[in-house]
Coordinates of C-alpha atoms in Angstrom, one line a residue:
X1 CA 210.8 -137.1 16.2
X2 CA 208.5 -136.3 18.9
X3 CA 209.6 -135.6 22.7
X4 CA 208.9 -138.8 24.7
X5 CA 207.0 -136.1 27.3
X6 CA 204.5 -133.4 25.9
X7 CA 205.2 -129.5 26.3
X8 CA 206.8 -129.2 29.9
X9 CA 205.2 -126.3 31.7
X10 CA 209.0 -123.9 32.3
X11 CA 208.6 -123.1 28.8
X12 CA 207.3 -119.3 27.9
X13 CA 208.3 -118.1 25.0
X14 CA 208.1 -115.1 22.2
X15 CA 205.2 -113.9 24.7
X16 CA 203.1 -117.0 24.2
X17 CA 202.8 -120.1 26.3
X18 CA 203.1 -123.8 26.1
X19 CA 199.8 -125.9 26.4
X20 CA 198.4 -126.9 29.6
X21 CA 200.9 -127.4 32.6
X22 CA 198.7 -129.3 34.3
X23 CA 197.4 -131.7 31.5
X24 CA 200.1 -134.4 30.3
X25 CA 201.2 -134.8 34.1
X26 CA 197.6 -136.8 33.8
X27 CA 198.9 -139.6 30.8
X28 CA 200.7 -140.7 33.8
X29 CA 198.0 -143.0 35.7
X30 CA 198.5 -144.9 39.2
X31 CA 201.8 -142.9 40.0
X32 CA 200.0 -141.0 42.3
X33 CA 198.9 -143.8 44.5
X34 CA 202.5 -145.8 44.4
X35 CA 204.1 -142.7 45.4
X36 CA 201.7 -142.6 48.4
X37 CA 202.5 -146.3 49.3
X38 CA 206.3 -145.7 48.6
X39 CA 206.2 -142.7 50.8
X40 CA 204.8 -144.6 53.6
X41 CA 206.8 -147.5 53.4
X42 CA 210.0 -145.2 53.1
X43 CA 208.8 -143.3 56.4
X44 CA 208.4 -146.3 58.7
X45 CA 211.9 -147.6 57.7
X46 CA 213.1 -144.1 58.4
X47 CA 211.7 -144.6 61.8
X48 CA 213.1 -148.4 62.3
X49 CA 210.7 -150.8 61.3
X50 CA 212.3 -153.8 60.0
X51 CA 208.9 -155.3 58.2
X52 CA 209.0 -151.7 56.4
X53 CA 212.7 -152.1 55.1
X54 CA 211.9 -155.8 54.3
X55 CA 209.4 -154.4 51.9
X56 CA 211.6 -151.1 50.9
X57 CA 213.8 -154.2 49.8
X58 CA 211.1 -155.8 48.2
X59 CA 210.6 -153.0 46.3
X60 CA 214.2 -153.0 44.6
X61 CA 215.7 -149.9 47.0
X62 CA 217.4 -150.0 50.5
X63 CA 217.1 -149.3 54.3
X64 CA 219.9 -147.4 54.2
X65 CA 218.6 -144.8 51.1
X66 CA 215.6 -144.8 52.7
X67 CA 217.2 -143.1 55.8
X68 CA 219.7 -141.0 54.2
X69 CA 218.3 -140.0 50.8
X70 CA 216.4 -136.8 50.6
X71 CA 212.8 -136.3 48.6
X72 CA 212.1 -132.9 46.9
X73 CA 210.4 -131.0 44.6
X74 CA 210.6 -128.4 42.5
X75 CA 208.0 -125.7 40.9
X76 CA 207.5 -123.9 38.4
X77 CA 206.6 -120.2 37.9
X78 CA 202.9 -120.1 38.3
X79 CA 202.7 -123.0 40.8
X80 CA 204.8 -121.0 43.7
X81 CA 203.2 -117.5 42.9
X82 CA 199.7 -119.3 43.4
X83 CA 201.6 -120.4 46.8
X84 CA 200.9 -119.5 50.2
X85 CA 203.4 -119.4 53.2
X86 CA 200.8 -122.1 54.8
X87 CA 201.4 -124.3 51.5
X88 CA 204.7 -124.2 51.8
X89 CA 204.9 -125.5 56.1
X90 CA 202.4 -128.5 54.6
X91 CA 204.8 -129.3 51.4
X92 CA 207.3 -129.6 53.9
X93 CA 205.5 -132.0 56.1
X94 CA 204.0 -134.1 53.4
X95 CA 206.2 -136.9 52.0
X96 CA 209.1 -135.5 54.4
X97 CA 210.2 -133.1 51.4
X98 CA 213.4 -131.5 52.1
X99 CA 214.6 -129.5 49.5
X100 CA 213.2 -127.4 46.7
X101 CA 213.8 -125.8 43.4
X102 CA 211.6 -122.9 42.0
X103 CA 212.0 -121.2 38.8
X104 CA 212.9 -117.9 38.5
X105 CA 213.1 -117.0 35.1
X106 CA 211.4 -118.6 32.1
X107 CA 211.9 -117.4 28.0
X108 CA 209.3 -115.0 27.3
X109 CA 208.2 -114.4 30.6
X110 CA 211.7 -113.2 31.8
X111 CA 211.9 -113.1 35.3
X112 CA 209.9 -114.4 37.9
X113 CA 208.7 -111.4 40.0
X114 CA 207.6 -114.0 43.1
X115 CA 210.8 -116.1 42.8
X116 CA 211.4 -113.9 46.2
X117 CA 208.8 -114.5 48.4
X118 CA 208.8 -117.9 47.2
X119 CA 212.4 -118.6 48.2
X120 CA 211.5 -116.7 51.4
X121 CA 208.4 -119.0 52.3
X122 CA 210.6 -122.1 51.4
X123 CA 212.9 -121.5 54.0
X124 CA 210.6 -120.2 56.7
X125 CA 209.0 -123.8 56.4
X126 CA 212.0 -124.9 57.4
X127 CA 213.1 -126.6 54.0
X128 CA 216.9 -127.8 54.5
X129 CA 218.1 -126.7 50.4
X130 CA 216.4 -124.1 48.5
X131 CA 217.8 -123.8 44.8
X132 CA 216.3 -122.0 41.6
X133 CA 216.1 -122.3 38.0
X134 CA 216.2 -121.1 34.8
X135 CA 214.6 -122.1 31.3
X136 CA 215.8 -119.4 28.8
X137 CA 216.1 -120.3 24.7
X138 CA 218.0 -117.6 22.1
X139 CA 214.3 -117.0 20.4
X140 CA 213.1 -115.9 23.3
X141 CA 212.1 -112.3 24.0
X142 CA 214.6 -110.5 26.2
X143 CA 216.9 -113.4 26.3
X144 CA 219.3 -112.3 23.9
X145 CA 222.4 -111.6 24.5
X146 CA 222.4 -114.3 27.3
X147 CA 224.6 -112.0 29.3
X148 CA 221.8 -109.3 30.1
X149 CA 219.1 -111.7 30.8
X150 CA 221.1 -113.2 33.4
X151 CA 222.9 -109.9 34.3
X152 CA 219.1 -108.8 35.3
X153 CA 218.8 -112.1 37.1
X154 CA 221.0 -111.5 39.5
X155 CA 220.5 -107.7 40.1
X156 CA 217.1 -109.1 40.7
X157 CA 218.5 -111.8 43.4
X158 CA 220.5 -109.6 44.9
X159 CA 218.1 -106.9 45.0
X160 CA 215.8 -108.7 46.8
X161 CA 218.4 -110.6 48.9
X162 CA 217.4 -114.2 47.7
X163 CA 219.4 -117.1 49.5
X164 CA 219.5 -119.9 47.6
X165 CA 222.2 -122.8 46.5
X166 CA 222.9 -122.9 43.0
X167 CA 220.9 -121.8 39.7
X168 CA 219.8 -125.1 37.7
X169 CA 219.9 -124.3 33.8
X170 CA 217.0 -126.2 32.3
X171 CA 218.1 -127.5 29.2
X172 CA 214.9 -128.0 27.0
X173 CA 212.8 -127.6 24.1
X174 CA 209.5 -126.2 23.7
X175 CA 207.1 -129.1 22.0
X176 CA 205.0 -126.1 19.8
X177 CA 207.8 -124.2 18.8
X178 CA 210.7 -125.5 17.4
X179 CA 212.2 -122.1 16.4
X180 CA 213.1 -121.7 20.1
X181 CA 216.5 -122.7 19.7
X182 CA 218.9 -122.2 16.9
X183 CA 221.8 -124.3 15.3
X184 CA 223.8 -126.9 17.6
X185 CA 227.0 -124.0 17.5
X186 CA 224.5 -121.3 18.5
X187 CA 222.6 -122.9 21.4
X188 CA 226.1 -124.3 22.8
X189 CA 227.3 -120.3 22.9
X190 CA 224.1 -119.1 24.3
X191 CA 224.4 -121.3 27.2
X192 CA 228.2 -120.8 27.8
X193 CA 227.6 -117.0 27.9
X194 CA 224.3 -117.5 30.0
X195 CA 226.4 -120.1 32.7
X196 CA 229.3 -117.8 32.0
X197 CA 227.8 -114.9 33.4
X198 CA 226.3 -116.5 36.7
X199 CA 229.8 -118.0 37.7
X200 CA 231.3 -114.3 37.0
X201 CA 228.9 -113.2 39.9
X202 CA 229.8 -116.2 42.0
X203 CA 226.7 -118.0 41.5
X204 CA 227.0 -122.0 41.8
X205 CA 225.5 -123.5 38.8
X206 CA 223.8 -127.1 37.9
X207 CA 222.5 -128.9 34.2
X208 CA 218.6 -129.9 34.0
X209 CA 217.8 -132.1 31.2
X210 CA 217.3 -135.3 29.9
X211 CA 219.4 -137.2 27.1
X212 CA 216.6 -136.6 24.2
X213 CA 216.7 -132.5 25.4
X214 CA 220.0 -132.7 25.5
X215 CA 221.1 -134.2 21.9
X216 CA 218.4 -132.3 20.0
X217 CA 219.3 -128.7 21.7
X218 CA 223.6 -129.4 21.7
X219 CA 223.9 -132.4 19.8
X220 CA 225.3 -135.8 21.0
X221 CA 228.9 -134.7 21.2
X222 CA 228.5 -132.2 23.3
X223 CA 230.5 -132.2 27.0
X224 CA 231.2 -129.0 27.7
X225 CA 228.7 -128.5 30.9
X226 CA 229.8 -132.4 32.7
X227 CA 232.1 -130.7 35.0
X228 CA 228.6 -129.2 36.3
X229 CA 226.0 -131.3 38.5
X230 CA 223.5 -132.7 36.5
X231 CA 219.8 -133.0 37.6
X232 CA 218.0 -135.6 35.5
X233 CA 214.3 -136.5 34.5
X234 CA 212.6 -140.2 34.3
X235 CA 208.9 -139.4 34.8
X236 CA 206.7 -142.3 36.3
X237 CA 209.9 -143.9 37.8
X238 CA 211.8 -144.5 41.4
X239 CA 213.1 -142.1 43.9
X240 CA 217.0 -144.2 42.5
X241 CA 219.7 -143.4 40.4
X242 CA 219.1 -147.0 39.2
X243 CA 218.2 -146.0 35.5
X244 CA 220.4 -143.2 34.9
X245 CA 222.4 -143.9 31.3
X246 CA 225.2 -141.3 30.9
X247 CA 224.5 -138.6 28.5
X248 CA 226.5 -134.9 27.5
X249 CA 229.6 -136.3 29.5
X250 CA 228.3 -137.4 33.1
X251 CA 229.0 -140.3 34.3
X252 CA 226.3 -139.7 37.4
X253 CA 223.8 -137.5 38.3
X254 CA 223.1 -135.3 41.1
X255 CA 219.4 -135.2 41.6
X256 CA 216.7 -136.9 39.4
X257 CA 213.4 -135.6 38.9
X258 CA 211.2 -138.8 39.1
X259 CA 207.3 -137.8 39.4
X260 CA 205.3 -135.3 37.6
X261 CA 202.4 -135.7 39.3
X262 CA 202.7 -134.1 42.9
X263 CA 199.1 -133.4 44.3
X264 CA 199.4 -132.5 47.9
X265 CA 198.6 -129.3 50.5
X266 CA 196.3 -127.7 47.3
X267 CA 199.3 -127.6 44.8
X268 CA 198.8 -129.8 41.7
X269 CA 201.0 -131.1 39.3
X270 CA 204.4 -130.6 41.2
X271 CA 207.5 -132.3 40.1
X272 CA 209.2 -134.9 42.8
X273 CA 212.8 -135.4 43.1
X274 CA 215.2 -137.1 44.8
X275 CA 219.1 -136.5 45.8
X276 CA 221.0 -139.2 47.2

C-alpha cells in the first residue's frame, strides 16, 4: 500500500534524499487561505470579541481553546539552517506561534550541525517551548548501533549547550526506500535502544507518527512507547484533537501536527501544530 502522504521531507537516508520537500505540501489546495481566516478569527476571540467566538463556534472549536490552546510549528533540517534570527522574531509574531520543534538529526544526514543556532534564535524570539527531533532508521548510514548515533547526539547538545524540552522520535518511513527499516522485531529494538539511550542521559522523550507509520514500521500490536507523549499528524485538518483515533497504545495525544503548508516571514512549507 502506498503512504496516504508522499515522501515527508525528515527523511535522509544511505546518503541520498527523499524527493522534493517542498512539492507534495502543494496537493494540499485552499489550506493556506483557511488557515489565514482561522488564524484571524482565533486572534479576535483571544482578544474578547464575542462575534469572533460566535464564529470560532461556528466553526466546530471553542472560545475557551481559542484562548488557551497554543499554535506551533516545527522545521525541518534545511528549513532552519536557511533561517535567519530575523525569521525567527516574525515566525513568532505571525499566527501567535508559541512553541517550536526543529530537527536535529535525520538518517543519512546524521546530525544537524545548525540544530544550535537554531534552537538559540528560537528562544531569542522569545518562543515560550523549544523542543527537537529526530528521524533515524536501522539502514541508515551512521545510525547503527542506535546507541552511538544518539550517544553523538547528545555530546553534540551538550557541547553546544542546547536548551530544549524533550527530543520527539519521528517514527516514519521513507516513500522511495523501503529497505530503511527492517523486520517488526528489529525496528522495535532499534528504537528501544535509541529512546533508551536519551532517557540514560536524562533527556525527556516524545513519539511522532501517525497510525499508518506506525503499524507498517512496529506492527499493530505494538505498545511499548504509550507511556511516552505522542505528537500526531492529520494534514489539511483543525488546530483540535477532534479526529485523533487511538493507535500504538495512546489513548490521547499531546500535540498534533495539522498543516503542511506554512508560508510566512520567507519560510515555505513549514509544518503547523497545535498543543492543547
Amino acid at each position: 500500500l502506498a503512504s496516504p502522504w508522499p515522501c515527508r521531507p525528515r527523511t535522509l537516508h544511505r546518503g541520498g534524499a527523499c524527493p522534493s520537500y517542498h512539492g507534495r505540501r502543494r496537493d494540499v489546495k485552499h489550506e493556506g487561505f483557511f488557515r489565514f481566516i482561522l488564524v484571524f478569527i482565533r486572534r479576535r476571540a483571544m482578544k474578547g470579541s464575542s462575534l469572533s467566538c460566535l464564529l470560532v463556534l461556528f466553526l466546530g472549536l471553542s472560545c475557551a481553546s481559542s484562548v488557551y490552546a497554543a499554535n506551533g510549528l516545527d522545521l525541518s533540517n534545511d528549513q532552519c539552517t536557511a533561517m535567519t534570527a530575523a525569521q525567527w522574531k516574525c515566525l513568532r509574531k505571525t499566527d501567535a506561534h508559541s512553541f517550536a520543534i526543529i530537527q536535529a538529526f535525520r538518517g543519512g544526514a546524521q546530525i544537524n550541525q545548525a540544530t544550535a543556532r537554531c534552537v538559540a534564535d528560537a528562544w531569542a524570539a522569545n518562543f515560550t517551548s523549544v523542543d527537537i527531533y529526530v528521524w533515524m532508521c536501522p539502514n541508515c548510514v551512521g545510525n547503527v548501533p542506535a546507541s552511538n548515533a544518539m550517544a553523538n547526539l547528545v555530546k553534540y547538545l551538550h557541547t553546544h549547550n542546547v536548551t530544549f524540552g524533550k527530543v520527539w522520535m519521528d517514527i516514519e518511513l521513507c516513500d522511495n526506500d523501503p529497505t530503511c527499516w527492517k523486520s517488526l522485531q528489529e525496528n522495535i529494538a532499534f528504537m528501544q535502544e535509541a529512546v533508551t539511550t536519551l532517557q540514560k542521559s536524562n533527556i525527556k522523550v516524545g513519539i511522532y507518527s501517525t497510525p499508518w507509520e506506525w503499524t507498517r514500521v512496529f506492527g499493530t500490536g505494538y505498545t511499548g512507547f504509550n507511556h511516552l507523549p505522542l505528537w500526531y499528524a492529520v494534514p489539511a485538518s483543525q488546530p483540535s484533537f477532534s479526529d485523533f483515533a487511538p493507535f500504538g497504545g495512546w489513548t490521547k495525544p499531546a500535540v498534533k501536527q495539522y498543516s503542511w503548508t506554512g508560508d510566512d516571514c520567507g519560510v515555505d512549507g513549514y509544518d503547523a501544530d497545535y498543543m492543547p
